[in-house]
Amino acid sequence: MKINGKNYTAVWMERGAVCMIDQKILPHEFKVVKFSNHKATARAITDMTVRGAGSIGVAAGFGAAQVVLEGADKTDRRSYFKKGFDTLRKARPTAQDPFAAISRIEFVIQGIVDPVALKQVALLEAQAISDEYVENGRKLGVFGNALIKKGATVLTHCNAGWLALQDWGSALAPIYAAHRAGKKVMVYADETRPRMQGMKLTAWELAQEGVPFAVIPDNAAAYYMRQGKIDLVITGADRIAMNGDAANKIGTYEKALCAKAHGIPFYIAAPLSTFDPQCRTGAEIPIEERSGDEVVFVTGRTAKGKTETVRVAPEGITALNPAFDVTPAHCITAFITNAGIVKPNQVKKLLN
Ligand code: MRU
């Protein structure tokens, strides 16, 4: 991704610190923040300074490398590693990518005793994970682009672009590829209550890339589908079960039902690291419940350029905030993966 003429990824490592674009303050402010130990990195994942399945996968991989850097010289290093990896695993429970990244670090350091080698191997693996996300995002773009016709209008939900998968993105990668191929695509971006990833982040990215788009209220998708204004839907995913059920940002299921009712293809774009071989069906995917404060308060910029958070709901009410839902396999036309286009009933075979 290119911001103000400079190349960035969503997350990277510099001299032992995990650096990331602060996604909490975009689109009004662009700032890079650094976290010098794994506990701080885990907190940045939980509070969504970094978010999106792929980017939190990379952050967890670098965080796991920090655990190894911090613990390699300790006499009780194996218990330090275990505790540190557990802290990172607990940071956000729904996405599979952080679990996959941490397991990769755990695997490559097995049996190594030399502290210098431990650190080197962990750092190299974390960087390899990061590089793979960039390349996989590019491939999602290539495979997904083939599904987009000239002049198509694509509906997307949440932010599944640069910021969410290190560089190209998952759902937005095919759109970027189609746009660069001159296909004149148009995007409808769901605002994505309650944290507004669509309105804040997808809108910011699409504007940077010059893709024509409109933000629409979360509850407007069926209205536009019925008018024939949406040709296909592409979203990302946080965890995909072996039967083809897929968890993604809350509201995705509703869009999939609407698309099915209107005969509109519904695609999920995700790298293979998002598929969970241990998870048989969507019923086994843990759904993160976040604070109701994210529902009742809204943060934005005032006309005077000040960021303010205001309460919208009455005092003392209860607000529920499930961060994800599961779209059943029968609502998904196909998965766009870095290994090609895969039907929901082919998922198990693909991973075996
Ligand atoms: O809560 P978030 O913002 O991390 O949720 C992100 C999504 O739901 C994305 O669609 C998903 O992570 C796929 S993008 C790689």
Short mmCIF file of C-alpha atoms and ligand atoms in Angstrom, two decimals:
data_model
loop_
_atom_site.label_atom_id
_atom_site.label_comp_id
_atom_site.label_asym_id
_atom_site.label_seq_id
_atom_site.Cartn_x
_atom_site.Cartn_y
_atom_site.Cartn_z
CA MET A 1 0.00 0.00 0.00
CA LYS A 2 1.22 3.46 -0.82
CA ILE A 3 0.39 6.29 1.58
CA ASN A 4 1.60 9.81 0.84
CA GLY A 5 4.01 8.34 -1.70
CA LYS A 6 5.57 5.87 0.80
CA ASN A 7 5.19 2.08 0.81
CA TYR A 8 3.75 0.54 3.97
CA THR A 9 2.45 -2.74 5.29
CA ALA A 10 -0.12 -2.70 8.12
CA VAL A 11 2.40 -4.19 10.61
CA TRP A 12 6.18 -4.61 10.68
CA MET A 13 9.05 -5.12 13.10
CA GLU A 14 11.93 -2.75 13.85
CA ARG A 15 14.69 -3.54 16.34
CA GLY A 16 12.45 -5.78 18.46
CA ALA A 17 9.44 -3.43 18.43
CA VAL A 18 6.20 -4.27 16.65
CA CYS A 19 5.22 -1.24 14.56
CA MET A 20 1.81 -0.70 13.03
CA ILE A 21 -0.45 1.85 11.41
CA ASP A 22 -2.83 3.01 14.15
CA GLN A 23 -6.21 1.92 12.78
CA LYS A 24 -8.12 3.42 15.71
CA ILE A 25 -7.49 6.99 14.57
CA LEU A 26 -7.82 6.63 10.80
CA PRO A 27 -9.19 8.22 8.62
CA HIS A 28 -8.62 11.54 10.40
CA GLU A 29 -5.03 10.96 11.43
CA PHE A 30 -2.27 8.75 10.01
CA LYS A 31 0.17 7.65 12.67
CA VAL A 32 2.60 4.77 13.22
CA VAL A 33 2.75 3.32 16.74
CA LYS A 34 5.37 0.97 18.23
CA PHE A 35 5.08 -1.71 20.91
CA SER A 36 8.27 -2.86 22.58
CA ASN A 37 7.11 -6.09 24.27
CA HIS A 38 4.63 -8.89 23.62
CA LYS A 39 2.18 -7.78 26.32
CA ALA A 40 1.85 -4.36 24.69
CA THR A 41 1.47 -6.01 21.27
CA ALA A 42 -1.30 -8.26 22.65
CA ARG A 43 -3.08 -5.18 24.04
CA ALA A 44 -2.82 -3.46 20.64
CA ILE A 45 -4.53 -6.49 19.08
CA THR A 46 -7.31 -6.50 21.70
CA ASP A 47 -7.99 -2.76 21.54
CA MET A 48 -7.93 -2.94 17.72
CA THR A 49 -5.03 -0.57 17.11
CA VAL A 50 -4.37 -3.34 14.58
CA ARG A 51 -7.34 -5.30 13.28
CA GLY A 52 -8.41 -7.54 10.42
CA ALA A 53 -7.67 -11.27 10.49
CA GLY A 54 -4.48 -11.17 8.41
CA SER A 55 -2.94 -8.15 10.08
CA ILE A 56 -3.61 -9.48 13.58
CA GLY A 57 -2.08 -12.76 12.35
CA VAL A 58 1.10 -10.91 11.39
CA ALA A 59 1.05 -8.88 14.64
CA ALA A 60 0.66 -12.10 16.66
CA GLY A 61 3.55 -13.66 14.73
CA PHE A 62 5.80 -10.69 15.51
CA GLY A 63 4.45 -10.68 19.08
CA ALA A 64 5.41 -14.35 19.40
CA ALA A 65 8.90 -13.46 18.16
CA GLN A 66 9.01 -10.79 20.91
CA VAL A 67 8.15 -13.51 23.44
CA VAL A 68 11.18 -15.47 22.22
CA LEU A 69 13.45 -12.38 22.25
CA GLU A 70 12.36 -11.61 25.83
CA GLY A 71 12.59 -15.18 27.13
CA ALA A 72 15.46 -16.85 25.25
CA ASP A 73 18.11 -15.96 27.89
CA LYS A 74 15.98 -16.98 30.88
CA THR A 75 16.52 -20.28 32.71
CA ASP A 76 12.76 -20.95 32.76
CA ARG A 77 12.38 -19.90 29.13
CA ARG A 78 9.97 -22.68 28.05
CA SER A 79 7.39 -21.63 30.65
CA TYR A 80 7.95 -17.96 29.69
CA PHE A 81 7.30 -18.85 26.05
CA LYS A 82 4.13 -20.78 26.88
CA LYS A 83 2.72 -17.95 29.00
CA GLY A 84 3.58 -15.35 26.36
CA PHE A 85 2.06 -17.35 23.49
CA ASP A 86 -1.11 -17.88 25.59
CA THR A 87 -1.38 -14.11 26.21
CA LEU A 88 -1.24 -13.48 22.47
CA ARG A 89 -3.74 -16.27 21.72
CA LYS A 90 -6.23 -14.71 24.11
CA ALA A 91 -5.97 -11.24 22.51
CA ARG A 92 -8.81 -11.86 20.03
CA PRO A 93 -10.48 -15.26 19.93
CA THR A 94 -12.42 -15.46 16.65
CA ALA A 95 -9.77 -15.06 13.95
CA GLN A 96 -7.80 -18.18 13.09
CA ASP A 97 -4.80 -16.33 11.63
CA PRO A 98 -3.16 -15.31 14.96
CA PHE A 99 -3.47 -18.91 16.19
CA ALA A 100 -1.85 -20.20 12.99
CA ALA A 101 1.00 -17.64 13.21
CA ILE A 102 1.76 -18.34 16.88
CA SER A 103 1.76 -22.11 16.23
CA ARG A 104 4.28 -21.58 13.43
CA ILE A 105 6.66 -19.74 15.78
CA GLU A 106 6.16 -22.42 18.43
CA PHE A 107 6.93 -25.12 15.87
CA VAL A 108 10.14 -23.64 14.45
CA ILE A 109 11.75 -23.04 17.87
CA GLN A 110 11.07 -26.58 19.08
CA GLY A 111 14.24 -28.35 20.18
CA ILE A 112 16.52 -25.28 19.77
CA VAL A 113 18.57 -24.54 22.91
CA ASP A 114 21.03 -21.85 21.81
CA PRO A 115 19.47 -18.45 22.77
CA VAL A 116 20.97 -16.68 19.73
CA ALA A 117 19.58 -19.32 17.36
CA LEU A 118 16.20 -19.22 19.11
CA LYS A 119 15.90 -15.47 18.54
CA GLN A 120 17.09 -15.63 14.94
CA VAL A 121 14.77 -18.48 13.98
CA ALA A 122 11.73 -16.80 15.60
CA LEU A 123 12.44 -13.47 13.88
CA LEU A 124 12.96 -15.10 10.49
CA GLU A 125 9.73 -17.07 10.76
CA ALA A 126 7.71 -14.03 11.84
CA GLN A 127 9.08 -12.09 8.85
CA ALA A 128 8.28 -15.04 6.54
CA ILE A 129 4.68 -15.02 7.82
CA SER A 130 4.43 -11.31 7.08
CA ASP A 131 5.87 -11.72 3.57
CA GLU A 132 3.46 -14.58 2.83
CA TYR A 133 0.44 -12.40 3.66
CA VAL A 134 1.55 -9.80 1.15
CA GLU A 135 2.03 -12.43 -1.55
CA ASN A 136 -1.22 -14.24 -0.69
CA GLY A 137 -3.15 -10.98 -0.84
CA ARG A 138 -1.75 -10.39 -4.31
CA LYS A 139 -2.89 -13.88 -5.37
CA LEU A 140 -6.39 -13.29 -3.95
CA GLY A 141 -6.45 -10.26 -6.23
CA VAL A 142 -5.45 -12.28 -9.29
CA PHE A 143 -7.99 -15.09 -8.70
CA GLY A 144 -10.78 -12.78 -7.56
CA ASN A 145 -10.33 -10.36 -10.46
CA ALA A 146 -11.40 -13.15 -12.83
CA LEU A 147 -14.85 -13.14 -11.16
CA ILE A 148 -15.43 -9.42 -11.66
CA LYS A 149 -16.96 -8.27 -14.96
CA LYS A 150 -16.29 -4.86 -16.52
CA GLY A 151 -18.44 -2.15 -14.94
CA ALA A 152 -19.50 -4.36 -11.99
CA THR A 153 -20.71 -2.97 -8.67
CA VAL A 154 -19.39 -4.90 -5.68
CA LEU A 155 -20.80 -4.79 -2.17
CA THR A 156 -18.33 -5.31 0.68
CA HIS A 157 -18.68 -5.39 4.44
CA CYS A 158 -16.25 -4.20 7.13
CA ASN A 159 -12.67 -3.54 6.04
CA ALA A 160 -10.90 -6.40 4.33
CA GLY A 161 -8.27 -4.40 2.49
CA TRP A 162 -4.69 -3.18 2.92
CA LEU A 163 -5.13 -2.53 6.61
CA ALA A 164 -6.71 -5.91 7.35
CA LEU A 165 -4.29 -8.25 5.53
CA GLN A 166 -0.89 -6.55 5.57
CA ASP A 167 -1.03 -5.12 2.05
CA TRP A 168 -3.43 -5.95 -0.76
CA GLY A 169 -6.21 -7.26 1.44
CA SER A 170 -8.64 -10.14 1.11
CA ALA A 171 -12.05 -8.90 -0.14
CA LEU A 172 -10.60 -5.68 -1.54
CA ALA A 173 -7.65 -7.33 -3.34
CA PRO A 174 -9.83 -8.50 -6.29
CA ILE A 175 -11.37 -5.03 -6.44
CA TYR A 176 -7.95 -3.34 -6.53
CA ALA A 177 -6.81 -5.78 -9.23
CA ALA A 178 -9.96 -5.15 -11.31
CA HIS A 179 -9.60 -1.39 -10.89
CA ARG A 180 -5.95 -1.48 -11.96
CA ALA A 181 -6.98 -3.58 -14.98
CA GLY A 182 -9.27 -0.71 -16.02
CA LYS A 183 -12.57 -2.56 -15.45
CA LYS A 184 -14.37 0.50 -14.06
CA VAL A 185 -15.64 -1.20 -10.92
CA MET A 186 -17.78 0.57 -8.34
CA VAL A 187 -17.92 -0.39 -4.67
CA TYR A 188 -20.74 -0.14 -2.15
CA ALA A 189 -19.09 -0.15 1.28
CA ASP A 190 -21.30 -1.04 4.25
CA GLU A 191 -20.63 1.42 7.06
CA THR A 192 -20.25 -1.57 9.48
CA ARG A 193 -21.66 -0.67 12.84
CA PRO A 194 -20.60 -0.43 15.56
CA ARG A 195 -16.92 0.36 14.89
CA MET A 196 -17.49 1.67 11.37
CA GLN A 197 -14.60 -0.14 9.69
CA GLY A 198 -16.39 0.29 6.33
CA MET A 199 -17.07 3.99 6.68
CA LYS A 200 -13.69 4.82 8.25
CA LEU A 201 -11.17 2.38 6.81
CA THR A 202 -12.58 0.94 3.57
CA ALA A 203 -13.65 4.42 2.49
CA TRP A 204 -10.16 5.77 3.29
CA GLU A 205 -8.43 2.97 1.37
CA LEU A 206 -10.69 3.16 -1.68
CA ALA A 207 -10.19 6.93 -1.82
CA GLN A 208 -6.39 6.49 -1.63
CA GLU A 209 -6.52 3.94 -4.47
CA GLY A 210 -8.95 6.04 -6.55
CA VAL A 211 -11.67 3.36 -6.75
CA PRO A 212 -15.17 4.89 -7.16
CA PHE A 213 -17.33 4.01 -4.16
CA ALA A 214 -20.23 4.98 -1.95
CA VAL A 215 -20.62 4.21 1.75
CA ILE A 216 -24.08 2.85 2.46
CA PRO A 217 -25.89 2.33 5.77
CA ASP A 218 -25.66 -1.24 7.03
CA ASN A 219 -29.36 -1.77 6.49
CA ALA A 220 -29.46 -0.53 2.87
CA ALA A 221 -27.95 -3.55 1.09
CA ALA A 222 -31.24 -5.36 0.38
CA TYR A 223 -32.73 -2.12 -0.96
CA TYR A 224 -29.93 -1.78 -3.53
CA MET A 225 -29.91 -5.50 -4.35
CA ARG A 226 -33.59 -5.40 -5.19
CA GLN A 227 -32.94 -2.46 -7.54
CA GLY A 228 -30.33 -4.56 -9.38
CA LYS A 229 -27.55 -2.19 -8.32
CA ILE A 230 -25.27 -4.85 -6.83
CA ASP A 231 -23.68 -7.50 -9.07
CA LEU A 232 -21.73 -9.45 -6.50
CA VAL A 233 -20.72 -9.41 -2.84
CA ILE A 234 -17.16 -10.01 -1.62
CA THR A 235 -16.27 -10.09 2.06
CA GLY A 236 -13.32 -11.38 4.04
CA ALA A 237 -13.38 -14.00 6.81
CA ASP A 238 -11.91 -14.49 10.25
CA ARG A 239 -12.22 -18.27 10.51
CA ILE A 240 -13.52 -20.84 8.05
CA ALA A 241 -14.70 -24.27 9.18
CA MET A 242 -14.13 -27.48 7.25
CA ASN A 243 -17.80 -27.68 6.19
CA GLY A 244 -17.50 -24.25 4.53
CA ASP A 245 -19.21 -22.17 7.24
CA ALA A 246 -17.35 -18.86 7.66
CA ALA A 247 -17.13 -16.31 10.47
CA ASN A 248 -16.74 -12.66 9.54
CA LYS A 249 -17.72 -9.23 10.87
CA ILE A 250 -21.20 -9.06 12.39
CA GLY A 251 -23.73 -8.40 9.65
CA THR A 252 -22.02 -10.56 7.03
CA TYR A 253 -24.58 -13.35 7.50
CA GLU A 254 -27.42 -10.92 6.87
CA LYS A 255 -25.77 -9.72 3.62
CA ALA A 256 -25.32 -13.33 2.52
CA LEU A 257 -29.01 -14.08 3.12
CA CYS A 258 -29.99 -10.97 1.16
CA ALA A 259 -27.66 -11.94 -1.69
CA LYS A 260 -29.10 -15.46 -1.80
CA ALA A 261 -32.67 -14.10 -1.86
CA HIS A 262 -31.77 -11.91 -4.84
CA GLY A 263 -29.70 -14.51 -6.72
CA ILE A 264 -26.51 -12.45 -6.32
CA PRO A 265 -23.17 -14.32 -6.01
CA PHE A 266 -21.65 -14.09 -2.53
CA TYR A 267 -17.89 -14.66 -2.34
CA ILE A 268 -15.57 -14.85 0.63
CA ALA A 269 -11.92 -14.01 0.00
CA ALA A 270 -9.40 -15.46 2.45
CA PRO A 271 -5.90 -16.95 2.44
CA LEU A 272 -5.52 -20.59 3.47
CA SER A 273 -4.25 -19.42 6.90
CA THR A 274 -7.86 -18.42 7.73
CA PHE A 275 -9.16 -21.99 7.27
CA ASP A 276 -9.17 -23.94 10.53
CA PRO A 277 -8.56 -27.67 10.02
CA GLN A 278 -9.60 -28.34 13.66
CA CYS A 279 -12.98 -26.69 13.24
CA ARG A 280 -15.63 -28.98 11.78
CA THR A 281 -18.55 -26.53 11.52
CA GLY A 282 -19.32 -22.88 12.18
CA ALA A 283 -20.96 -23.85 15.48
CA GLU A 284 -17.44 -24.49 16.86
CA ILE A 285 -16.13 -20.99 16.04
CA PRO A 286 -15.75 -18.85 19.18
CA ILE A 287 -17.52 -15.52 18.73
CA GLU A 288 -15.90 -12.54 20.42
CA GLU A 289 -18.27 -10.42 22.53
CA ARG A 290 -17.00 -6.86 22.86
CA SER A 291 -18.02 -4.07 25.19
CA GLY A 292 -21.48 -2.55 24.72
CA ASP A 293 -19.76 0.86 24.94
CA GLU A 294 -18.73 0.38 21.29
CA VAL A 295 -22.45 0.38 20.44
CA VAL A 296 -23.66 3.28 22.57
CA PHE A 297 -20.77 5.70 21.96
CA VAL A 298 -19.66 7.12 18.61
CA THR A 299 -16.27 8.71 17.93
CA GLY A 300 -15.65 11.23 15.19
CA ARG A 301 -14.09 14.54 14.21
CA THR A 302 -15.76 17.85 14.99
CA ALA A 303 -15.80 20.74 12.50
CA LYS A 304 -12.98 22.28 14.58
CA GLY A 305 -10.79 19.23 13.94
CA LYS A 306 -11.10 17.73 17.42
CA THR A 307 -11.72 14.01 17.91
CA GLU A 308 -14.63 13.46 20.27
CA THR A 309 -16.55 10.50 21.58
CA VAL A 310 -20.23 11.06 22.27
CA ARG A 311 -22.93 8.93 23.86
CA VAL A 312 -25.84 8.29 21.49
CA ALA A 313 -28.02 6.00 23.62
CA PRO A 314 -29.76 6.86 26.90
CA GLU A 315 -27.72 6.38 30.12
CA GLY A 316 -27.88 2.99 31.81
CA ILE A 317 -29.14 0.88 28.91
CA THR A 318 -27.87 -2.58 27.96
CA ALA A 319 -26.16 -2.94 24.58
CA LEU A 320 -24.97 -6.25 23.15
CA ASN A 321 -21.96 -6.35 20.86
CA PRO A 322 -21.16 -9.66 19.14
CA ALA A 323 -18.18 -8.83 16.91
CA PHE A 324 -18.72 -11.62 14.35
CA ASP A 325 -21.35 -13.93 12.92
CA VAL A 326 -21.18 -17.15 10.95
CA THR A 327 -22.40 -17.37 7.37
CA PRO A 328 -23.51 -20.93 6.60
CA ALA A 329 -21.84 -22.69 3.68
CA HIS A 330 -25.10 -22.86 1.69
CA CYS A 331 -25.11 -19.03 1.39
CA ILE A 332 -21.53 -18.89 0.02
CA THR A 333 -21.04 -19.17 -3.75
CA ALA A 334 -17.29 -19.81 -3.44
CA PHE A 335 -14.12 -18.90 -1.56
CA ILE A 336 -11.45 -16.85 -3.30
CA THR A 337 -8.21 -18.27 -1.87
CA ASN A 338 -4.52 -17.96 -2.67
CA ALA A 339 -4.82 -21.49 -4.09
CA GLY A 340 -7.68 -20.56 -6.44
CA ILE A 341 -11.48 -20.53 -6.32
CA VAL A 342 -12.89 -23.16 -3.99
CA LYS A 343 -16.53 -24.22 -3.49
CA PRO A 344 -17.67 -24.63 0.14
CA ASN A 345 -18.01 -28.40 -0.30
CA GLN A 346 -14.37 -28.61 -1.50
CA VAL A 347 -12.88 -26.97 1.60
CA LYS A 348 -12.14 -30.17 3.49
CA LYS A 349 -10.40 -31.73 0.49
CA LEU A 350 -8.36 -28.57 -0.08
CA LEU A 351 -6.96 -28.58 3.45
CA ASN A 352 -6.16 -32.31 3.55
O1 MRU B 1 -13.15 -6.74 14.12
P1 MRU B 1 -12.28 -6.60 12.91
O2 MRU B 1 -12.27 -5.23 12.34
O3 MRU B 1 -10.91 -7.16 13.14
O4 MRU B 1 -12.99 -7.53 11.83
C1 MRU B 1 -12.42 -7.66 10.58
C2 MRU B 1 -13.24 -8.46 9.64
O5 MRU B 1 -14.28 -8.97 9.97
C3 MRU B 1 -12.65 -8.69 8.29
O6 MRU B 1 -13.65 -8.81 7.33
C4 MRU B 1 -11.84 -9.99 8.36
O7 MRU B 1 -10.89 -9.91 9.36
C5 MRU B 1 -11.24 -10.36 7.09
S1 MRU B 1 -10.05 -9.22 6.47
C6 MRU B 1 -8.58 -10.03 6.35
#
